[in-house]
GROMACS .gro file of C-alpha atoms in nm:
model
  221
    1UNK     CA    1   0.551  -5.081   2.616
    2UNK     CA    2   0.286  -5.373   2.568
    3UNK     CA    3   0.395  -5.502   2.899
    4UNK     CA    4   0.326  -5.191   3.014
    5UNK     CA    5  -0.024  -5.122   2.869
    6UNK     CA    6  -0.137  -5.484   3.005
    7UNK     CA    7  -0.039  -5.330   3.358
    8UNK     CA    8  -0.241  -5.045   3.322
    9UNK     CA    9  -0.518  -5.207   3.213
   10UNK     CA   10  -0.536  -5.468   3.474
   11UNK     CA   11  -0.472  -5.220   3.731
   12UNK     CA   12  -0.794  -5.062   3.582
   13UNK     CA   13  -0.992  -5.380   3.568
   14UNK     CA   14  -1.173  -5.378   3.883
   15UNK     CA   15  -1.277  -5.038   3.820
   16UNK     CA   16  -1.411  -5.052   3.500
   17UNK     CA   17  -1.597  -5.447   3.621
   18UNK     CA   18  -1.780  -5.257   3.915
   19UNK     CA   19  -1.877  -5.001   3.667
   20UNK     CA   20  -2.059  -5.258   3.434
   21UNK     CA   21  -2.204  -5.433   3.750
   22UNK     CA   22  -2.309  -5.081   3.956
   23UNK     CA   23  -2.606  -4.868   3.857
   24UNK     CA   24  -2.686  -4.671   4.130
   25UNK     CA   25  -2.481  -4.394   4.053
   26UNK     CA   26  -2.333  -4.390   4.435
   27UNK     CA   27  -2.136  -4.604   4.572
   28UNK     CA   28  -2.091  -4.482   4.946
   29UNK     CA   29  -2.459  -4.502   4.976
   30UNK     CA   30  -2.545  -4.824   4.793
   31UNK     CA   31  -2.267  -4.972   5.105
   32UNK     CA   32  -2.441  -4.832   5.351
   33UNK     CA   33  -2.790  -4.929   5.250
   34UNK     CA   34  -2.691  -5.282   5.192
   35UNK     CA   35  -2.486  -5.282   5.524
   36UNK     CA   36  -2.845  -5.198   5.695
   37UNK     CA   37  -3.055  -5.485   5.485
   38UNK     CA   38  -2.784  -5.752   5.548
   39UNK     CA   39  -2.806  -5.642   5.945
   40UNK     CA   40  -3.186  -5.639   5.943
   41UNK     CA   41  -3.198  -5.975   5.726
   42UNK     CA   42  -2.905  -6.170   5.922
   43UNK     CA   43  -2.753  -5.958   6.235
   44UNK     CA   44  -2.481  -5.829   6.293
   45UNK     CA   45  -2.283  -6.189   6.293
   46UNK     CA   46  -2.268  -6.152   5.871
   47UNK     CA   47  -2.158  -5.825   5.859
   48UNK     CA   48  -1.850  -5.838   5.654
   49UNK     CA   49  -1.733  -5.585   5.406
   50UNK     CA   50  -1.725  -5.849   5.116
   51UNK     CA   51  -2.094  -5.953   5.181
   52UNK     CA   52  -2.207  -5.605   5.160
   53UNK     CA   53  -2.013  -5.547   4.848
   54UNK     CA   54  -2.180  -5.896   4.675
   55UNK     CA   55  -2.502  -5.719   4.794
   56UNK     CA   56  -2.418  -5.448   4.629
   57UNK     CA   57  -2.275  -5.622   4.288
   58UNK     CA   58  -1.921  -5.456   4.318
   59UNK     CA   59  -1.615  -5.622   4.373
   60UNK     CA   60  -1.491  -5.736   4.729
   61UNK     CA   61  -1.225  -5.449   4.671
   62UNK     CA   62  -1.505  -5.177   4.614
   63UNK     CA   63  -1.574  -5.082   4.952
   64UNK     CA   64  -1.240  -4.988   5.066
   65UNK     CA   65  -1.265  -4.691   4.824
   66UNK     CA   66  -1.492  -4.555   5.129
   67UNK     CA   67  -1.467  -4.755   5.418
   68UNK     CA   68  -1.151  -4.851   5.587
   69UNK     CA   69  -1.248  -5.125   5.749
   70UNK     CA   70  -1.598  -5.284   5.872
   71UNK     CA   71  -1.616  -5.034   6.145
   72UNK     CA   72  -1.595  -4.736   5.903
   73UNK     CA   73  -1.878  -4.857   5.722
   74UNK     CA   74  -2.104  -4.908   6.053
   75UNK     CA   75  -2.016  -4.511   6.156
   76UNK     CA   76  -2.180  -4.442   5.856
   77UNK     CA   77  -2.511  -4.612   5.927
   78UNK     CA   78  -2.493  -4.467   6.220
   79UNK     CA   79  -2.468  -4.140   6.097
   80UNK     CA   80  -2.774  -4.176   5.819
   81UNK     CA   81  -2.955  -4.266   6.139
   82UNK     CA   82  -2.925  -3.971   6.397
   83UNK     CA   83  -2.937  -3.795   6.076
   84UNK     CA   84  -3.287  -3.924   5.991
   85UNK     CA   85  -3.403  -3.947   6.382
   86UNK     CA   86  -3.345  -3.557   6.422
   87UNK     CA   87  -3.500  -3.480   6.083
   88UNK     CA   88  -3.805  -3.655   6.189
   89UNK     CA   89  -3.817  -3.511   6.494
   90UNK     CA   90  -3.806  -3.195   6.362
   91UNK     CA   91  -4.094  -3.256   6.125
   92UNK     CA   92  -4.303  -3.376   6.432
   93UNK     CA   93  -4.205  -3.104   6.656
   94UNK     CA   94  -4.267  -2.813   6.383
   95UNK     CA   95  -4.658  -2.817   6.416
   96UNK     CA   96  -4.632  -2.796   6.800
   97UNK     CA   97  -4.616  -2.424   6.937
   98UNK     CA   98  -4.608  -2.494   7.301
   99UNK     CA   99  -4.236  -2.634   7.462
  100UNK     CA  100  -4.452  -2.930   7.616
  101UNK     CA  101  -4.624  -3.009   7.314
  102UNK     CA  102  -4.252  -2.997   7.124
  103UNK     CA  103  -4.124  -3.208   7.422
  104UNK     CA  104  -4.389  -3.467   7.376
  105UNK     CA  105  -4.337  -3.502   7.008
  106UNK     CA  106  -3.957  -3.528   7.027
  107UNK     CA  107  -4.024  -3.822   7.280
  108UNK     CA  108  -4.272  -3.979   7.014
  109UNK     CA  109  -4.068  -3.892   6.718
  110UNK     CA  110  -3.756  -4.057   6.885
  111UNK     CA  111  -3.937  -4.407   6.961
  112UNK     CA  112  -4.094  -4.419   6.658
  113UNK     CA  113  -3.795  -4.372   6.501
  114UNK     CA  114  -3.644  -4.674   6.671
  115UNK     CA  115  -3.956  -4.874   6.613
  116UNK     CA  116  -3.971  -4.810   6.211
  117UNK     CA  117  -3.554  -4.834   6.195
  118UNK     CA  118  -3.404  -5.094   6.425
  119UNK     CA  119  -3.095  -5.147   6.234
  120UNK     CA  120  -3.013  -4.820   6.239
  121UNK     CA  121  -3.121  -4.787   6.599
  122UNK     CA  122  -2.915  -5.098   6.747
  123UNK     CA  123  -2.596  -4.939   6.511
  124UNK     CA  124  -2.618  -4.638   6.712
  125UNK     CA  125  -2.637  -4.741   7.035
  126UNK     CA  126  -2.486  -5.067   7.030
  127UNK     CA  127  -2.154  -5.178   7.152
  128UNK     CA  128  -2.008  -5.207   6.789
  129UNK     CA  129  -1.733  -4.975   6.749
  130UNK     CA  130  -1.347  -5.004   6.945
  131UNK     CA  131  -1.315  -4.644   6.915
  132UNK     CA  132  -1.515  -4.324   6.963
  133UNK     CA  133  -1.758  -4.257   6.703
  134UNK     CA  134  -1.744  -3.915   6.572
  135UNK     CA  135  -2.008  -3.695   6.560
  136UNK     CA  136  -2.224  -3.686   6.246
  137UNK     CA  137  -2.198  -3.397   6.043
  138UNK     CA  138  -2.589  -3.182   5.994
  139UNK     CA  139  -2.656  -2.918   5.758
  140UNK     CA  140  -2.629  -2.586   5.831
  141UNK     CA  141  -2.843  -2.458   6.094
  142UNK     CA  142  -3.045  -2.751   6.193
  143UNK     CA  143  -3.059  -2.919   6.554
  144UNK     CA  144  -2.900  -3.270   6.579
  145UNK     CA  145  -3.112  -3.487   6.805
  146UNK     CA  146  -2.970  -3.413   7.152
  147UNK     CA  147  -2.959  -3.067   7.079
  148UNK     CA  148  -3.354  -3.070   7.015
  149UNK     CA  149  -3.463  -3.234   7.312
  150UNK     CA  150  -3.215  -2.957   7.533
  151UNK     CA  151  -3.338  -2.656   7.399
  152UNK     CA  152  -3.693  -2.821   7.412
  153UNK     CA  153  -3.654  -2.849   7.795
  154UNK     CA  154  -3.486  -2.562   7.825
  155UNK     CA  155  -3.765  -2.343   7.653
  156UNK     CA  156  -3.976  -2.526   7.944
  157UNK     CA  157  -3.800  -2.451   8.209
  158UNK     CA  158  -3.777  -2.085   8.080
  159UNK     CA  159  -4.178  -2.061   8.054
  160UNK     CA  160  -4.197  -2.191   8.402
  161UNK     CA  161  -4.381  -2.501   8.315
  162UNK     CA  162  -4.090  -2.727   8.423
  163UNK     CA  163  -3.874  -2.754   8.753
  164UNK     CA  164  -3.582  -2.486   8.771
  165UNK     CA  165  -3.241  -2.562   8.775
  166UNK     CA  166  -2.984  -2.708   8.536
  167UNK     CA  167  -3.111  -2.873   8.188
  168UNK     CA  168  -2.875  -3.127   8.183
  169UNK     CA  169  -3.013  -3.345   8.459
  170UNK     CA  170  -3.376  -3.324   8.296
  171UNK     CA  171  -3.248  -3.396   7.932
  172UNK     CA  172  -3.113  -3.686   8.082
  173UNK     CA  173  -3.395  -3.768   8.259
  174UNK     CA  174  -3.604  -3.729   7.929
  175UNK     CA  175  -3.375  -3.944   7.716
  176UNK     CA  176  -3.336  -4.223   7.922
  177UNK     CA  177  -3.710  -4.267   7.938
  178UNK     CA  178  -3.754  -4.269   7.595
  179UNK     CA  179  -3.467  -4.453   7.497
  180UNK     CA  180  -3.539  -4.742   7.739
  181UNK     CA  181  -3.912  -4.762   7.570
  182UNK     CA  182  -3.719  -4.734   7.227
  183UNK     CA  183  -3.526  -5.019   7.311
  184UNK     CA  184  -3.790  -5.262   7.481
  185UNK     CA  185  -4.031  -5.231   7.100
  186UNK     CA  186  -3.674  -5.298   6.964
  187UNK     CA  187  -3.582  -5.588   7.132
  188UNK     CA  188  -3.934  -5.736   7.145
  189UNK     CA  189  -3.915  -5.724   7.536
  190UNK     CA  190  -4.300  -5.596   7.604
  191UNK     CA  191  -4.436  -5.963   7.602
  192UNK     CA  192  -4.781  -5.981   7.515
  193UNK     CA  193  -4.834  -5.581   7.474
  194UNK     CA  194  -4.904  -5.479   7.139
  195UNK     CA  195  -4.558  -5.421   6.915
  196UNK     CA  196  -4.615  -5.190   6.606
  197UNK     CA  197  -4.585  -4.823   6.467
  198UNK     CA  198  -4.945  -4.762   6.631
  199UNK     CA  199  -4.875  -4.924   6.966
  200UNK     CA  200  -4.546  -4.765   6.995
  201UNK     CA  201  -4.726  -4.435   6.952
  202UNK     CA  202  -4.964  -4.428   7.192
  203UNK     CA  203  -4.724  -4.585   7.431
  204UNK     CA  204  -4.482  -4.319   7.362
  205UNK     CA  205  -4.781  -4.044   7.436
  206UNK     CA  206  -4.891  -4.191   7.766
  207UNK     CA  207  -4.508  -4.255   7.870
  208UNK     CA  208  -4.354  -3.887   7.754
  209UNK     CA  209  -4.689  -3.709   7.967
  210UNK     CA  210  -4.610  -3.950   8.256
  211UNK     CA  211  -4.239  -3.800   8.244
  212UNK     CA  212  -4.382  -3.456   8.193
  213UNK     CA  213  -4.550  -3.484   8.542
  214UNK     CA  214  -4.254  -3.574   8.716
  215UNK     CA  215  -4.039  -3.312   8.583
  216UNK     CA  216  -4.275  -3.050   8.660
  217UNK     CA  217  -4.226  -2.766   8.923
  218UNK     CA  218  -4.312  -2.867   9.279
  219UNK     CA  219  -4.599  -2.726   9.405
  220UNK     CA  220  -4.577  -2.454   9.651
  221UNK     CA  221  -4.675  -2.540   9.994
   0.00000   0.00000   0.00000
């Protein structure tokens, strides 16, 4: 029976040691936010499950209560991030009345987003994961941020105000745009033009009006 009860409580060790080491009062989350400092910090090159759990002060072991492997963990920061990039394009968009003005803030919302959250941004869209990401999960009744920017254009094209037709080819349109002005304050590939939340703003405003014009109904001869 003593043999026994050492067992058990060695088997019950690590537990009770992360415990007395972790304050935060969740685990899952304490992973993830560490995963995104250590990427920011170092890159993606010292990324390893038992560096984010020292970062975290839990045991090596810890993160496997959530995260099956390294890959798990970056689907996760992926998923806080579209998370957070549709919220705050929602919160820009929700002033806005008219579908152009919406469409212009989603396109500013969405680079800004990239500009103030890189980690999350390059987690996203980078070429991290060996097998399809699935989609992240958003509360009840509230637009993920694809969704947004296609009934944006679609409310558009329903007041006239852009070219008929089928939305996908505009949404497209739209997002590449923005995403390839994301990804250039990102990367730091602007040269001497000015990086920053405010350059990246009025960037975004010029570049989302200049799309705006293209996309807009031909005029009749």
């Amino acid at each position: 029976m003593a043999t026994k009860g050492r067992r058990k409580q060695a088997a019950e060790a690590p537990a009770e040691k992360d415990k007395g080491r972790y304050h935060h009062g969740d685990l899952r989350q304490a992973l993830v936010d560490a995963a995104v400092a250590l990427i920011a910090e170092e890159g993606f090159g010292a990324l390893t499950l038992r560096e984010v759990a020292r970062r975290a002060g839990v045991t090596h072991a810890a993160p496997y209560r959530h995260f099956a492997d390294k890959e798990a963990l970056l689907e996760a920061v992926a998923h806080e991030g579209f998370r957070a990039m549709a919220r705050e394009m929602r919160e820009r968009m929700a002033p806005m009345t008219g579908p152009l003005e919406r469409l212009y803030a989603a396109g500013e919302a969405y680079v800004l987003f990239a500009v103030l959250h890189p980690p999350h941004f390059r987690v996203m869209f980078g070429p991290h994961f060996t097998r399809p990401m699935s989609s992240p999960p958003e509360p009840e009744g509230e637009q993920g941020a694809f969704t947004l920017l296609v009934s944006t254009i679609e409310a558009a094209q329903a007041a006239g105000l852009l070219r008929e037709g089928e939305s996908r080819p505009l949404t497209l349109t739209a997002w590449s745009l923005v995403h390839g002005l994301a990804s250039l304050f990102v990367d730091r590939q602007l040269g001497e033009s000015p990086q920053g939340v405010e350059a990246a703003e009025a960037l975004a405003r010029v570049q989302t009006r200049l799309l705006v014009e293209g996309l807009r109904p031909p005029a009749r001869g």
